PDB file of C-alpha atoms in Angstrom:
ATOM      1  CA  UNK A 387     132.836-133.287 -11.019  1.00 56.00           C
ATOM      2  CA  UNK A 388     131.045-131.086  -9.180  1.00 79.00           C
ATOM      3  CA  UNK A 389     132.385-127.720  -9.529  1.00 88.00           C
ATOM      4  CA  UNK A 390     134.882-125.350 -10.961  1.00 93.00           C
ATOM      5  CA  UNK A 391     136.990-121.901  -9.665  1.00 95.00           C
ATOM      6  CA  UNK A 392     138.993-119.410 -11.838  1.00 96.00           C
ATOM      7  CA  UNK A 393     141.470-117.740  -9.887  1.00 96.00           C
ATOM      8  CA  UNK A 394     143.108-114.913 -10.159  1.00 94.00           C
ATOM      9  CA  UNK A 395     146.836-115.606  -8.924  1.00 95.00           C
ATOM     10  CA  UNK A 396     147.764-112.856  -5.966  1.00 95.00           C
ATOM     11  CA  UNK A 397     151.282-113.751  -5.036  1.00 96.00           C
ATOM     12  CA  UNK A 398     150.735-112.590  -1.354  1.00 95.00           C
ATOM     13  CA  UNK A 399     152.609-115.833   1.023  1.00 95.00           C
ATOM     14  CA  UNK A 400     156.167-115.067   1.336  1.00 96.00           C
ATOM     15  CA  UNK A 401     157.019-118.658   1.678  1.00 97.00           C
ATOM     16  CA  UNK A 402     155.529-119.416  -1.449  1.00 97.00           C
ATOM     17  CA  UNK A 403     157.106-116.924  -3.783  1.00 97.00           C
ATOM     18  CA  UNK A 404     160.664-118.081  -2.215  1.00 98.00           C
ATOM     19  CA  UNK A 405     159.758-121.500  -3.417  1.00 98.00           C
ATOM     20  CA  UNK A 406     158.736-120.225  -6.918  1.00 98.00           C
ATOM     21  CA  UNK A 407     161.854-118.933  -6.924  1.00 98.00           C
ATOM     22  CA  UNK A 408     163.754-121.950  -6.170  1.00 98.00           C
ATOM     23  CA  UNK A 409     161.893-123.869  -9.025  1.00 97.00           C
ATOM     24  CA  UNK A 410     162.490-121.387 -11.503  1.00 97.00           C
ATOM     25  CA  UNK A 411     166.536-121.152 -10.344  1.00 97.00           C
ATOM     26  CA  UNK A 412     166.193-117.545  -9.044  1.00 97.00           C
ATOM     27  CA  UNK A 413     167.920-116.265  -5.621  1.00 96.00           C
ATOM     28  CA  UNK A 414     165.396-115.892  -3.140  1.00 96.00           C
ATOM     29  CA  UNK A 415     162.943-112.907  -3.055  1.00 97.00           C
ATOM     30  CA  UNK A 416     164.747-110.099  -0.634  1.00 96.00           C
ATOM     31  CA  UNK A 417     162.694-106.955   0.631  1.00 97.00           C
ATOM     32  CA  UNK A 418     164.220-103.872  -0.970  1.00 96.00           C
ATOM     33  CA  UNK A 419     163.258-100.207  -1.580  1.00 96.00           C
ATOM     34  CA  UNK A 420     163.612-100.222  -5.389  1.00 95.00           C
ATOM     35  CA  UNK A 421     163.601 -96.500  -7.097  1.00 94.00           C
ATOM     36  CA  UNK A 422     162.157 -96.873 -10.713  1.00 93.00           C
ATOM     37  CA  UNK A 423     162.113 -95.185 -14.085  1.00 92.00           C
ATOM     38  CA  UNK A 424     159.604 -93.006 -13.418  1.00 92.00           C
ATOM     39  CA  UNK A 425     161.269 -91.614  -9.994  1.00 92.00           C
ATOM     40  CA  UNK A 426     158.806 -93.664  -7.974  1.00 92.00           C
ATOM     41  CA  UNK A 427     159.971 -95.643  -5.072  1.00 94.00           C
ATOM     42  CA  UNK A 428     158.694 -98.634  -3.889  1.00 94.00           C
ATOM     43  CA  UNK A 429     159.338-101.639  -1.289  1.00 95.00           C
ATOM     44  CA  UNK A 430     158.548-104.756  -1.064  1.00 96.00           C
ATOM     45  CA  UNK A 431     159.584-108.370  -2.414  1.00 97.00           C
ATOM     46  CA  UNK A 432     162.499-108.040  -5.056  1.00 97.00           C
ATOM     47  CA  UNK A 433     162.602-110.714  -7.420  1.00 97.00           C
ATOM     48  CA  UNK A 434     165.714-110.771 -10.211  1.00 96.00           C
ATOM     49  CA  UNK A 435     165.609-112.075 -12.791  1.00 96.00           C
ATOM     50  CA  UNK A 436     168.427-112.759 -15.006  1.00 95.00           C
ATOM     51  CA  UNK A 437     168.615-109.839 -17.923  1.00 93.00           C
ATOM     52  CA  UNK A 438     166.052-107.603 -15.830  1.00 96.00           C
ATOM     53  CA  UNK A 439     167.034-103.859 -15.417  1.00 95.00           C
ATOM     54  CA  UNK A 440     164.458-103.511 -12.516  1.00 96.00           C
ATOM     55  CA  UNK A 441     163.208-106.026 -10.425  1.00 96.00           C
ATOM     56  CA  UNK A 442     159.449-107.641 -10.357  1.00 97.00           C
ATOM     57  CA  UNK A 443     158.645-106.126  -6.889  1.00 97.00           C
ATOM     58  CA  UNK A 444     155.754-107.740  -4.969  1.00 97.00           C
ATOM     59  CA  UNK A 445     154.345-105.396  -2.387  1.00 93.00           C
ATOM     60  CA  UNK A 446     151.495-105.161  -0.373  1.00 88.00           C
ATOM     61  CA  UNK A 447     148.422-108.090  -1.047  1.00 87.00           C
ATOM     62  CA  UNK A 448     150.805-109.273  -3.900  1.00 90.00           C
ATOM     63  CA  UNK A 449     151.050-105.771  -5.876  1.00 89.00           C
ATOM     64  CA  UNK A 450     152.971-106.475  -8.475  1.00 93.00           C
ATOM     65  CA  UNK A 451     155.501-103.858 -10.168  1.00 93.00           C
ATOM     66  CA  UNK A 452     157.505-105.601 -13.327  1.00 91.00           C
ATOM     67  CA  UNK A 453     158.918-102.555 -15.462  1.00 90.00           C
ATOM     68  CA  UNK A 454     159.770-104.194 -18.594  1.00 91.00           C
ATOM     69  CA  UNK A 455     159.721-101.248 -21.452  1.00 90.00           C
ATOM     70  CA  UNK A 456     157.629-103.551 -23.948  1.00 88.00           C
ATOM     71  CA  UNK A 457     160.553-106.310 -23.084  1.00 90.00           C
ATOM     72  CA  UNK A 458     163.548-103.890 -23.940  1.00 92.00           C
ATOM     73  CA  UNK A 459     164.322-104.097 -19.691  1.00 94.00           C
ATOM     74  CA  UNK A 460     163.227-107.771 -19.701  1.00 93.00           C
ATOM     75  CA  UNK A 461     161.323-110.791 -20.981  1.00 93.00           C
ATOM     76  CA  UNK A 462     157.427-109.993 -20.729  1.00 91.00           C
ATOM     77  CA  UNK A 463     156.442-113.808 -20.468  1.00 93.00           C
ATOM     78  CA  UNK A 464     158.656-113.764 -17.117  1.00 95.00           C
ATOM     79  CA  UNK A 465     155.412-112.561 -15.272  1.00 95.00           C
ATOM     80  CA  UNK A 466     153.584-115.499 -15.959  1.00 95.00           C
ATOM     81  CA  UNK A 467     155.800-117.981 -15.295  1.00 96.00           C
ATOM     82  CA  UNK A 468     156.548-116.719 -12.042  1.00 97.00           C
ATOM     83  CA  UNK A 469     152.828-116.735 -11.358  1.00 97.00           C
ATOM     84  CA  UNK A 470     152.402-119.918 -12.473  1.00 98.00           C
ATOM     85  CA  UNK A 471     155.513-121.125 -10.379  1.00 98.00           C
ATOM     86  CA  UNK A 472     153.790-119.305  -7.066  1.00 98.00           C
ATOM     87  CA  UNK A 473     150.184-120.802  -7.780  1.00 98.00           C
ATOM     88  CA  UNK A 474     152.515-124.616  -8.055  1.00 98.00           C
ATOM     89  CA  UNK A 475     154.172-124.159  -4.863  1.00 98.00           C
ATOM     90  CA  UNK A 476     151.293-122.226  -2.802  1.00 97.00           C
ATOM     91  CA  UNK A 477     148.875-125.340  -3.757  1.00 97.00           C
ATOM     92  CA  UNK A 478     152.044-127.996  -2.825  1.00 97.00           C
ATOM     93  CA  UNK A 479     152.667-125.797   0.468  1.00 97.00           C
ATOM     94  CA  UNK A 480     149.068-125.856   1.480  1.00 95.00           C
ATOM     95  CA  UNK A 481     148.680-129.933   0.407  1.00 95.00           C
ATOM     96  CA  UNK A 482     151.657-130.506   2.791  1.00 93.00           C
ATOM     97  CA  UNK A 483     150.155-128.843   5.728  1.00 92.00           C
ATOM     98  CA  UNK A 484     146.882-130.914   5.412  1.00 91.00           C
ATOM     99  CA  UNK A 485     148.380-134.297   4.824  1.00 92.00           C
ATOM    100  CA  UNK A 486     147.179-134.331   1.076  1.00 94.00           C
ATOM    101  CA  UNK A 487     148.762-136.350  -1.554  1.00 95.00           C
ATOM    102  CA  UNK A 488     149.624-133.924  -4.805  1.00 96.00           C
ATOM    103  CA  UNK A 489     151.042-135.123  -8.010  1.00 97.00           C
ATOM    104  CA  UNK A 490     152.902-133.025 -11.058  1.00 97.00           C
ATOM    105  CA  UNK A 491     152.072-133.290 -14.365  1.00 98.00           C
ATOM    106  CA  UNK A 492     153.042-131.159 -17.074  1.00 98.00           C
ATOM    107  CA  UNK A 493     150.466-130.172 -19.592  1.00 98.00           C
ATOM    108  CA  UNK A 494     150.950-129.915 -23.641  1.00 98.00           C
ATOM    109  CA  UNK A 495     150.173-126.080 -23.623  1.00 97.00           C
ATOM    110  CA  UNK A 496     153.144-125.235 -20.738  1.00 96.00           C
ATOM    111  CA  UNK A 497     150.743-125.811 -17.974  1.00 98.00           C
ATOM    112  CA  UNK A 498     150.791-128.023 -15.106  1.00 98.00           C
ATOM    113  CA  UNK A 499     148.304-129.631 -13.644  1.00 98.00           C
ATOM    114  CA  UNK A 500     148.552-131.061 -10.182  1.00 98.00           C
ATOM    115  CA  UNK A 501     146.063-133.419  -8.759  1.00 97.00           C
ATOM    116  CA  UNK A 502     145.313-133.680  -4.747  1.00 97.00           C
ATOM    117  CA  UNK A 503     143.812-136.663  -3.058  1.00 95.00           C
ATOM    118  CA  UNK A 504     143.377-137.034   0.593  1.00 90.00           C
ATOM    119  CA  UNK A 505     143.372-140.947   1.582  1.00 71.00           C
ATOM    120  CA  UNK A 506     141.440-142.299   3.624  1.00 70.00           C
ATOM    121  CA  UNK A 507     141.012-139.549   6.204  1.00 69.00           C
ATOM    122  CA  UNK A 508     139.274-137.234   3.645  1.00 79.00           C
ATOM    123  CA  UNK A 509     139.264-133.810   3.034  1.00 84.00           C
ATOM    124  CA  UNK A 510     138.103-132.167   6.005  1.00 70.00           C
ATOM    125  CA  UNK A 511     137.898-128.791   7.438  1.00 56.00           C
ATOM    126  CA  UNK A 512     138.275-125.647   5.684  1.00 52.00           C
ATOM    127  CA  UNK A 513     141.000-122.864   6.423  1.00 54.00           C
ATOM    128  CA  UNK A 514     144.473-122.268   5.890  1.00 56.00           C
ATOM    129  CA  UNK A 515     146.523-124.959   7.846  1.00 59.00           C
ATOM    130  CA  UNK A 516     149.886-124.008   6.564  1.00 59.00           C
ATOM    131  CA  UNK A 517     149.470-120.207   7.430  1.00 52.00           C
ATOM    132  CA  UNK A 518     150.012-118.444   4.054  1.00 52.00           C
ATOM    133  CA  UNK A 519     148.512-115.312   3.596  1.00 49.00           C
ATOM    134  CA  UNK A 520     144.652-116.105   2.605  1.00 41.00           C
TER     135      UNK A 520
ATOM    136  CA  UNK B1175     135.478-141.903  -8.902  1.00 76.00           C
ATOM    137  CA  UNK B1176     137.608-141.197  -5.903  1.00 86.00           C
ATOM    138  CA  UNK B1177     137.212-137.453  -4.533  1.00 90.00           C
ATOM    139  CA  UNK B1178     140.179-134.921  -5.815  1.00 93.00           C
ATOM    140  CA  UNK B1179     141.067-131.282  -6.502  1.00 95.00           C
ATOM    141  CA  UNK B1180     142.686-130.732 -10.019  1.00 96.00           C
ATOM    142  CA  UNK B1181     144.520-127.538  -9.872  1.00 97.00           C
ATOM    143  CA  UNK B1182     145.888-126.264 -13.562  1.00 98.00           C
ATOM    144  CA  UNK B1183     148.074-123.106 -14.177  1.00 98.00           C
ATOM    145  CA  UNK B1184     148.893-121.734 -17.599  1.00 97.00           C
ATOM    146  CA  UNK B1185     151.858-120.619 -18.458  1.00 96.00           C
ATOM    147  CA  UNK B1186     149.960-117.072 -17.610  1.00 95.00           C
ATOM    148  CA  UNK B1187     149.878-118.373 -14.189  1.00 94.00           C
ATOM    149  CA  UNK B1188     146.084-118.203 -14.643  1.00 94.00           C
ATOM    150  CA  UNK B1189     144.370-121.061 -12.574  1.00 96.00           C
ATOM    151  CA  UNK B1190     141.525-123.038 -12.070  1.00 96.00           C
ATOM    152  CA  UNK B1191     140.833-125.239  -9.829  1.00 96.00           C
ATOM    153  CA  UNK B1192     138.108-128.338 -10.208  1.00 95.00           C
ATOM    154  CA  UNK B1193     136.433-130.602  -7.598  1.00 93.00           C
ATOM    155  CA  UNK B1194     135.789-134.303  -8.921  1.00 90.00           C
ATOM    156  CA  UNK B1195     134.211-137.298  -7.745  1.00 87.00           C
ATOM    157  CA  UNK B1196     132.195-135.444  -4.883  1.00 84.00           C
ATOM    158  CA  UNK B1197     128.814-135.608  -3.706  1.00 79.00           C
ATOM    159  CA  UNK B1198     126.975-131.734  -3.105  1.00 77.00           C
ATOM    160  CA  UNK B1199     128.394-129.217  -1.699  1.00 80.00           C
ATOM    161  CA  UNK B1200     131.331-130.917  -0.105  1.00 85.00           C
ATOM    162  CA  UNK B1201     133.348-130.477  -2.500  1.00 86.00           C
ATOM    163  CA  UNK B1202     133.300-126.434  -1.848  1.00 87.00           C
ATOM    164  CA  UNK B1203     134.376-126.910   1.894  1.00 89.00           C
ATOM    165  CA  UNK B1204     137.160-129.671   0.014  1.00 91.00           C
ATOM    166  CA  UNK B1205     138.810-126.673  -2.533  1.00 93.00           C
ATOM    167  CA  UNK B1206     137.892-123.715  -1.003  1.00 93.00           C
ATOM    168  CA  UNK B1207     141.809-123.836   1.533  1.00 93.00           C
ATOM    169  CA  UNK B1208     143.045-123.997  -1.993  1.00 95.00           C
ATOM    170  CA  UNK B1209     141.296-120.962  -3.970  1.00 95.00           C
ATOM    171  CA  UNK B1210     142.685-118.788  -0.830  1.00 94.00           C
ATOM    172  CA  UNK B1211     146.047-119.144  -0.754  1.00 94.00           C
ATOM    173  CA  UNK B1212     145.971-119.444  -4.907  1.00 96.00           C
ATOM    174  CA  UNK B1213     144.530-115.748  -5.109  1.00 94.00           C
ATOM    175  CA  UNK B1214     141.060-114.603  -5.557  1.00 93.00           C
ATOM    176  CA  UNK B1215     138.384-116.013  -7.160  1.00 92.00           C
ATOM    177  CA  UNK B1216     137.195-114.152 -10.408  1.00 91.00           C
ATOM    178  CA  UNK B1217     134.934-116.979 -11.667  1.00 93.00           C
ATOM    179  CA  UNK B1218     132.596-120.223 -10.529  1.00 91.00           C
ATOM    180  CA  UNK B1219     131.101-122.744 -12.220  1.00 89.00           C
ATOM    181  CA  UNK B1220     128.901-125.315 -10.901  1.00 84.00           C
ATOM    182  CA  UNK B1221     127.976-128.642 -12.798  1.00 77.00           C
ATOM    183  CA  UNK B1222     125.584-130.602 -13.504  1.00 70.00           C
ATOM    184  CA  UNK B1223     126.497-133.063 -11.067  1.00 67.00           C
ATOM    185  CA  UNK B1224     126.516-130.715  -8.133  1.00 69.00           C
ATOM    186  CA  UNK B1225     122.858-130.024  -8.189  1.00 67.00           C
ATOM    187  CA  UNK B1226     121.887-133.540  -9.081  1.00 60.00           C
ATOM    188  CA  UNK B1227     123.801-134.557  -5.895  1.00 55.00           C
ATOM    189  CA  UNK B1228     121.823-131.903  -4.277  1.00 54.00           C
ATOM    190  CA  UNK B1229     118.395-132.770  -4.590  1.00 55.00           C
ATOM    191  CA  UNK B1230     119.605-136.314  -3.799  1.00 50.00           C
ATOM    192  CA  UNK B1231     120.559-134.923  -0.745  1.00 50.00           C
ATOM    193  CA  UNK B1232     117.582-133.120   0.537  1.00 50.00           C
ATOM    194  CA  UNK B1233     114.963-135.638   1.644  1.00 48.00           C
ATOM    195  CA  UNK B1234     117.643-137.086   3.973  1.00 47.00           C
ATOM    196  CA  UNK B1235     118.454-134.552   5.578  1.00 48.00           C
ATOM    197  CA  UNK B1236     114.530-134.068   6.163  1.00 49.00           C
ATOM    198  CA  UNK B1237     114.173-137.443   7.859  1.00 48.00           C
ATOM    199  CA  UNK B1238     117.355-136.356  10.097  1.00 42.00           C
TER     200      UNK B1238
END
């Protein structure tokens, strides 16, 4: 072991949050101007899930808007577990573009935990090779 | 211990992610595609191991 990062999930890489989505059985993300409660209108990434009166909208560098009325207008745990989903598929996404092996496995607590090897050609170079947002 | 990248999410969608089975400071070059694409980083933590790898390192890379 020689290190260890705490990250703070931005759901910024299109690509990802459609395939956070997918694993959580949602239609994929579509850009809409949504007007809110409060008047305010905003565009960006509308996410729908099922029971929600307003969409989670991801704008800009993965602003997030979720207007859930202390869960009357939808579940507050939703937020999470789409996070969680993104941070899955953003980390599969990026092991795919580098050739790294990843594997699943789902933790006591609700979390996942997915380990990435690289064979025998290593680890290499740094940067983004699959061209998410970094 | 071969080299890997253990990346965890909570059901928060808070994660971490942990280098194992390096040597030095590799294993920052190894994770850090990772932490960028996760989000940004709001916390770091080196071990124990990383520095002991370090001064391991050093005279080495003296000789070189």
């Amino acid at each position: 072991m020689s290190h260890v990062v705490t990250i703070e999930t931005k759901l910024r890489d299109p690509a990802a949050l459609s395939a956070a989505c997918e694993r959580l059985g949602l239609p994929e993300p579509r850009t809409e101007t949504v007007k809110f409660f409060d008047g305010a209108e905003q565009s960006g990434l509308a996410v729908r899930p099922p029971g929600f009166v307003y969409p989670v909208l991801i704008g800009e560098e993965g602003a997030v808007r979720c207007d859930t009325d202390e869960g009357r207008w939808g579940d507050n745990a939703f937020l999470g577990r789409l996070k969680q989903a993104y941070a899955l598929e953003a980390a599969k996404l990026q092991a795919k573009a580098r050739g790294h092996r990843i594997s699943e496995t789902s933790l006591p607590d609700g979390g996942v935990r997915l380990t990435v090897t690289a064979g025998t050609a290593g680890f290499g170079t740094t940067g983004n090779a699959y061209g998410g947002l970094a | 211990m071969n080299p890997h990248i253990e990346v965890t999410v909570t059901p928060e969608g808070e994660t971490s992610v942990e280098t194992k089975g390096f040597a030095g400071t590799v294993c920052k070059a190894a994770s850090k595609p990772y932490e960028e694409v996760l989000g940004s980083k709001s916390a770091e933590r080196l071990t124990p191991e990383y520095h002991a790898a370090e001064q391991v390192a050093q005279p080495a890379e003296h000789r070189a």
